[in-house]
Amino acid sequence: MNAYDEYMRGIVQPMRQELVDAGFTELTTPDEVNEFMATAKGVSLVVINSVCGCAAGLARPAVRNAIGEVKPDHLVTVFAGQDREATETMRAFFDEVPPSSPSIAVLRDGQLEYFIPRDQIEGHPVEQITDHLAGVLKQACDQ
């Protein structure tokens, strides 16, 4: 690992930890993503995390708030720009939507049910994003 990569890992660690502390499992390699997707049954919430301000101030807080109301079967995250191969592998499972980070995917048995791209996060109040995601999760988890 070069000095830049090491520096960036240290910078993003609190951004990673925020979701891990909320119960998310980080998937950092393509193998981890493929293994998860091969075995994920039920409803999965996938957060494509990033270093941008809308991830820090909107996406991560909204996700933490929403899962306080409705918790799906699985909580996983990949980190765009950091774990590139893992992120590309995850995105390949819902390649019908353009790459976007941060973004939030709701899957059922590994199949995309709902996707919230960056443009539905950036510029929106955290409460609106929380309510949107909580509504999606409630509907998905009640099926």
PDB file of C-alpha atoms in Angstrom:
ATOM      1  CA  MET A   1       0.000   0.000   0.000  1.00  0.00           C
ATOM      2  CA  ASN A   2       1.442   3.385  -0.928  1.00  0.00           C
ATOM      3  CA  ALA A   3       1.495   6.410   1.378  1.00  0.00           C
ATOM      4  CA  TYR A   4      -1.537   8.017  -0.281  1.00  0.00           C
ATOM      5  CA  ASP A   5      -3.684   4.898   0.063  1.00  0.00           C
ATOM      6  CA  GLU A   6      -2.629   4.510   3.680  1.00  0.00           C
ATOM      7  CA  TYR A   7      -3.465   8.168   4.374  1.00  0.00           C
ATOM      8  CA  MET A   8      -6.895   7.843   2.759  1.00  0.00           C
ATOM      9  CA  ARG A   9      -7.672   4.650   4.706  1.00  0.00           C
ATOM     10  CA  GLY A  10      -7.064   6.592   7.925  1.00  0.00           C
ATOM     11  CA  ILE A  11      -9.222   9.498   6.761  1.00  0.00           C
ATOM     12  CA  VAL A  12     -12.194   7.319   5.800  1.00  0.00           C
ATOM     13  CA  GLN A  13     -12.069   4.969   8.801  1.00  0.00           C
ATOM     14  CA  PRO A  14     -14.596   7.036  10.834  1.00  0.00           C
ATOM     15  CA  MET A  15     -16.883   7.108   7.764  1.00  0.00           C
ATOM     16  CA  ARG A  16     -16.724   3.330   7.562  1.00  0.00           C
ATOM     17  CA  GLN A  17     -17.118   2.899  11.311  1.00  0.00           C
ATOM     18  CA  GLU A  18     -20.308   4.957  11.364  1.00  0.00           C
ATOM     19  CA  LEU A  19     -22.163   2.240   9.446  1.00  0.00           C
ATOM     20  CA  VAL A  20     -20.341  -0.662  11.123  1.00  0.00           C
ATOM     21  CA  ASP A  21     -21.389   0.733  14.514  1.00  0.00           C
ATOM     22  CA  ALA A  22     -24.975   0.786  13.223  1.00  0.00           C
ATOM     23  CA  GLY A  23     -24.812  -2.956  12.482  1.00  0.00           C
ATOM     24  CA  PHE A  24     -23.584  -3.013   8.877  1.00  0.00           C
ATOM     25  CA  THR A  25     -21.102  -5.549   7.585  1.00  0.00           C
ATOM     26  CA  GLU A  26     -18.442  -4.086   5.341  1.00  0.00           C
ATOM     27  CA  LEU A  27     -17.779  -5.964   2.144  1.00  0.00           C
ATOM     28  CA  THR A  28     -14.293  -4.946   1.031  1.00  0.00           C
ATOM     29  CA  THR A  29     -13.438  -7.510  -1.644  1.00  0.00           C
ATOM     30  CA  PRO A  30     -15.219  -8.940  -4.684  1.00  0.00           C
ATOM     31  CA  ASP A  31     -15.169 -12.382  -3.022  1.00  0.00           C
ATOM     32  CA  GLU A  32     -16.976 -11.014   0.054  1.00  0.00           C
ATOM     33  CA  VAL A  33     -19.598  -9.381  -2.175  1.00  0.00           C
ATOM     34  CA  ASN A  34     -20.116 -12.531  -4.247  1.00  0.00           C
ATOM     35  CA  GLU A  35     -20.354 -14.719  -1.146  1.00  0.00           C
ATOM     36  CA  PHE A  36     -22.888 -12.392   0.442  1.00  0.00           C
ATOM     37  CA  MET A  37     -25.000 -12.164  -2.697  1.00  0.00           C
ATOM     38  CA  ALA A  38     -24.947 -15.937  -3.190  1.00  0.00           C
ATOM     39  CA  THR A  39     -26.374 -16.539   0.279  1.00  0.00           C
ATOM     40  CA  ALA A  40     -28.495 -13.434   1.021  1.00  0.00           C
ATOM     41  CA  LYS A  41     -32.072 -14.474   1.657  1.00  0.00           C
ATOM     42  CA  GLY A  42     -34.775 -12.016   2.614  1.00  0.00           C
ATOM     43  CA  VAL A  43     -34.401  -8.239   2.540  1.00  0.00           C
ATOM     44  CA  SER A  44     -30.947  -6.688   2.320  1.00  0.00           C
ATOM     45  CA  LEU A  45     -30.070  -3.027   2.662  1.00  0.00           C
ATOM     46  CA  VAL A  46     -26.937  -2.146   0.696  1.00  0.00           C
ATOM     47  CA  VAL A  47     -25.305   1.242   1.224  1.00  0.00           C
ATOM     48  CA  ILE A  48     -22.747   2.421  -1.285  1.00  0.00           C
ATOM     49  CA  ASN A  49     -20.798   4.685   1.032  1.00  0.00           C
ATOM     50  CA  SER A  50     -18.528   7.550  -0.027  1.00  0.00           C
ATOM     51  CA  VAL A  51     -16.413  10.389   1.345  1.00  0.00           C
ATOM     52  CA  CYS A  52     -18.618  13.202   0.026  1.00  0.00           C
ATOM     53  CA  GLY A  53     -20.522  15.609   2.218  1.00  0.00           C
ATOM     54  CA  CYS A  54     -23.918  14.245   1.210  1.00  0.00           C
ATOM     55  CA  ALA A  55     -22.861  10.802   2.451  1.00  0.00           C
ATOM     56  CA  ALA A  56     -21.686  12.259   5.765  1.00  0.00           C
ATOM     57  CA  GLY A  57     -24.501  14.706   6.374  1.00  0.00           C
ATOM     58  CA  LEU A  58     -27.416  12.962   4.679  1.00  0.00           C
ATOM     59  CA  ALA A  59     -27.058   9.341   3.569  1.00  0.00           C
ATOM     60  CA  ARG A  60     -25.405   7.776   6.618  1.00  0.00           C
ATOM     61  CA  PRO A  61     -27.590   9.616   9.170  1.00  0.00           C
ATOM     62  CA  ALA A  62     -30.750   8.811   7.174  1.00  0.00           C
ATOM     63  CA  VAL A  63     -29.825   5.135   6.920  1.00  0.00           C
ATOM     64  CA  ARG A  64     -29.093   4.908  10.649  1.00  0.00           C
ATOM     65  CA  ASN A  65     -32.412   6.587  11.456  1.00  0.00           C
ATOM     66  CA  ALA A  66     -34.421   4.442   9.028  1.00  0.00           C
ATOM     67  CA  ILE A  67     -33.100   1.128  10.368  1.00  0.00           C
ATOM     68  CA  GLY A  68     -34.086   2.298  13.827  1.00  0.00           C
ATOM     69  CA  GLU A  69     -37.672   2.119  12.568  1.00  0.00           C
ATOM     70  CA  VAL A  70     -37.513  -0.943  10.289  1.00  0.00           C
ATOM     71  CA  LYS A  71     -34.569  -3.329  10.217  1.00  0.00           C
ATOM     72  CA  PRO A  72     -34.104  -5.595   7.199  1.00  0.00           C
ATOM     73  CA  ASP A  73     -32.580  -9.074   7.392  1.00  0.00           C
ATOM     74  CA  HIS A  74     -29.134  -7.959   6.209  1.00  0.00           C
ATOM     75  CA  LEU A  75     -27.180  -4.695   6.418  1.00  0.00           C
ATOM     76  CA  VAL A  76     -24.106  -4.432   4.183  1.00  0.00           C
ATOM     77  CA  THR A  77     -21.967  -1.664   2.767  1.00  0.00           C
ATOM     78  CA  VAL A  78     -19.280  -1.136   0.164  1.00  0.00           C
ATOM     79  CA  PHE A  79     -17.129   1.987  -0.013  1.00  0.00           C
ATOM     80  CA  ALA A  80     -16.918   3.690  -3.411  1.00  0.00           C
ATOM     81  CA  GLY A  81     -13.507   5.107  -4.214  1.00  0.00           C
ATOM     82  CA  GLN A  82     -11.863   2.987  -1.525  1.00  0.00           C
ATOM     83  CA  ASP A  83     -12.825  -0.625  -2.129  1.00  0.00           C
ATOM     84  CA  ARG A  84     -13.216  -0.166  -5.866  1.00  0.00           C
ATOM     85  CA  GLU A  85     -13.367  -3.803  -6.915  1.00  0.00           C
ATOM     86  CA  ALA A  86     -15.912  -4.667  -4.208  1.00  0.00           C
ATOM     87  CA  THR A  87     -18.022  -1.663  -5.204  1.00  0.00           C
ATOM     88  CA  GLU A  88     -17.887  -2.588  -8.907  1.00  0.00           C
ATOM     89  CA  THR A  89     -18.834  -6.162  -8.055  1.00  0.00           C
ATOM     90  CA  MET A  90     -21.813  -5.025  -5.978  1.00  0.00           C
ATOM     91  CA  ARG A  91     -22.959  -2.576  -8.653  1.00  0.00           C
ATOM     92  CA  ALA A  92     -22.890  -5.389 -11.216  1.00  0.00           C
ATOM     93  CA  PHE A  93     -25.747  -7.054  -9.303  1.00  0.00           C
ATOM     94  CA  PHE A  94     -27.978  -4.066 -10.104  1.00  0.00           C
ATOM     95  CA  ASP A  95     -26.441  -2.845 -13.325  1.00  0.00           C
ATOM     96  CA  GLU A  96     -29.801  -1.605 -14.592  1.00  0.00           C
ATOM     97  CA  VAL A  97     -29.201   1.586 -12.573  1.00  0.00           C
ATOM     98  CA  PRO A  98     -26.298   3.954 -13.263  1.00  0.00           C
ATOM     99  CA  PRO A  99     -23.445   3.976 -10.726  1.00  0.00           C
ATOM    100  CA  SER A 100     -24.095   6.511  -8.001  1.00  0.00           C
ATOM    101  CA  SER A 101     -22.487   7.240  -4.672  1.00  0.00           C
ATOM    102  CA  PRO A 102     -23.647   7.536  -2.122  1.00  0.00           C
ATOM    103  CA  SER A 103     -26.633   5.392  -2.927  1.00  0.00           C
ATOM    104  CA  ILE A 104     -28.916   2.908  -1.222  1.00  0.00           C
ATOM    105  CA  ALA A 105     -30.241  -0.359  -2.622  1.00  0.00           C
ATOM    106  CA  VAL A 106     -32.949  -2.584  -1.187  1.00  0.00           C
ATOM    107  CA  LEU A 107     -32.670  -6.169  -2.365  1.00  0.00           C
ATOM    108  CA  ARG A 108     -34.874  -9.214  -1.878  1.00  0.00           C
ATOM    109  CA  ASP A 109     -33.104 -12.551  -2.218  1.00  0.00           C
ATOM    110  CA  GLY A 110     -30.295 -10.744  -4.042  1.00  0.00           C
ATOM    111  CA  GLN A 111     -32.579  -9.035  -6.559  1.00  0.00           C
ATOM    112  CA  LEU A 112     -32.918  -5.262  -6.693  1.00  0.00           C
ATOM    113  CA  GLU A 113     -36.303  -4.067  -5.419  1.00  0.00           C
ATOM    114  CA  TYR A 114     -35.607  -0.366  -4.932  1.00  0.00           C
ATOM    115  CA  PHE A 115     -32.749   2.054  -5.501  1.00  0.00           C
ATOM    116  CA  ILE A 116     -32.135   5.522  -4.081  1.00  0.00           C
ATOM    117  CA  PRO A 117     -29.470   7.298  -6.151  1.00  0.00           C
ATOM    118  CA  ARG A 118     -27.356  10.248  -5.109  1.00  0.00           C
ATOM    119  CA  ASP A 119     -29.732  12.734  -6.748  1.00  0.00           C
ATOM    120  CA  GLN A 120     -32.466  11.637  -4.322  1.00  0.00           C
ATOM    121  CA  ILE A 121     -30.061  12.177  -1.408  1.00  0.00           C
ATOM    122  CA  GLU A 122     -28.049  15.291  -2.222  1.00  0.00           C
ATOM    123  CA  GLY A 123     -29.949  18.492  -1.504  1.00  0.00           C
ATOM    124  CA  HIS A 124     -32.797  16.783   0.373  1.00  0.00           C
ATOM    125  CA  PRO A 125     -33.396  17.092   4.124  1.00  0.00           C
ATOM    126  CA  VAL A 126     -32.169  14.118   6.139  1.00  0.00           C
ATOM    127  CA  GLU A 127     -35.695  13.660   7.557  1.00  0.00           C
ATOM    128  CA  GLN A 128     -37.119  13.300   4.037  1.00  0.00           C
ATOM    129  CA  ILE A 129     -34.500  10.699   3.100  1.00  0.00           C
ATOM    130  CA  THR A 130     -35.116   8.847   6.375  1.00  0.00           C
ATOM    131  CA  ASP A 131     -38.883   8.787   5.792  1.00  0.00           C
ATOM    132  CA  HIS A 132     -38.416   7.692   2.168  1.00  0.00           C
ATOM    133  CA  LEU A 133     -36.100   4.826   3.102  1.00  0.00           C
ATOM    134  CA  ALA A 134     -38.144   3.785   6.149  1.00  0.00           C
ATOM    135  CA  GLY A 135     -41.238   3.596   3.927  1.00  0.00           C
ATOM    136  CA  VAL A 136     -39.413   1.483   1.345  1.00  0.00           C
ATOM    137  CA  LEU A 137     -38.038  -0.828   4.055  1.00  0.00           C
ATOM    138  CA  LYS A 138     -41.417  -1.185   5.737  1.00  0.00           C
ATOM    139  CA  GLN A 139     -43.021  -2.192   2.461  1.00  0.00           C
ATOM    140  CA  ALA A 140     -40.166  -4.594   1.600  1.00  0.00           C
ATOM    141  CA  CYS A 141     -40.028  -6.170   5.054  1.00  0.00           C
ATOM    142  CA  ASP A 142     -43.815  -6.609   5.308  1.00  0.00           C
ATOM    143  CA  GLN A 143     -44.007  -8.737   2.158  1.00  0.00           C
TER     144      GLN A 143
END
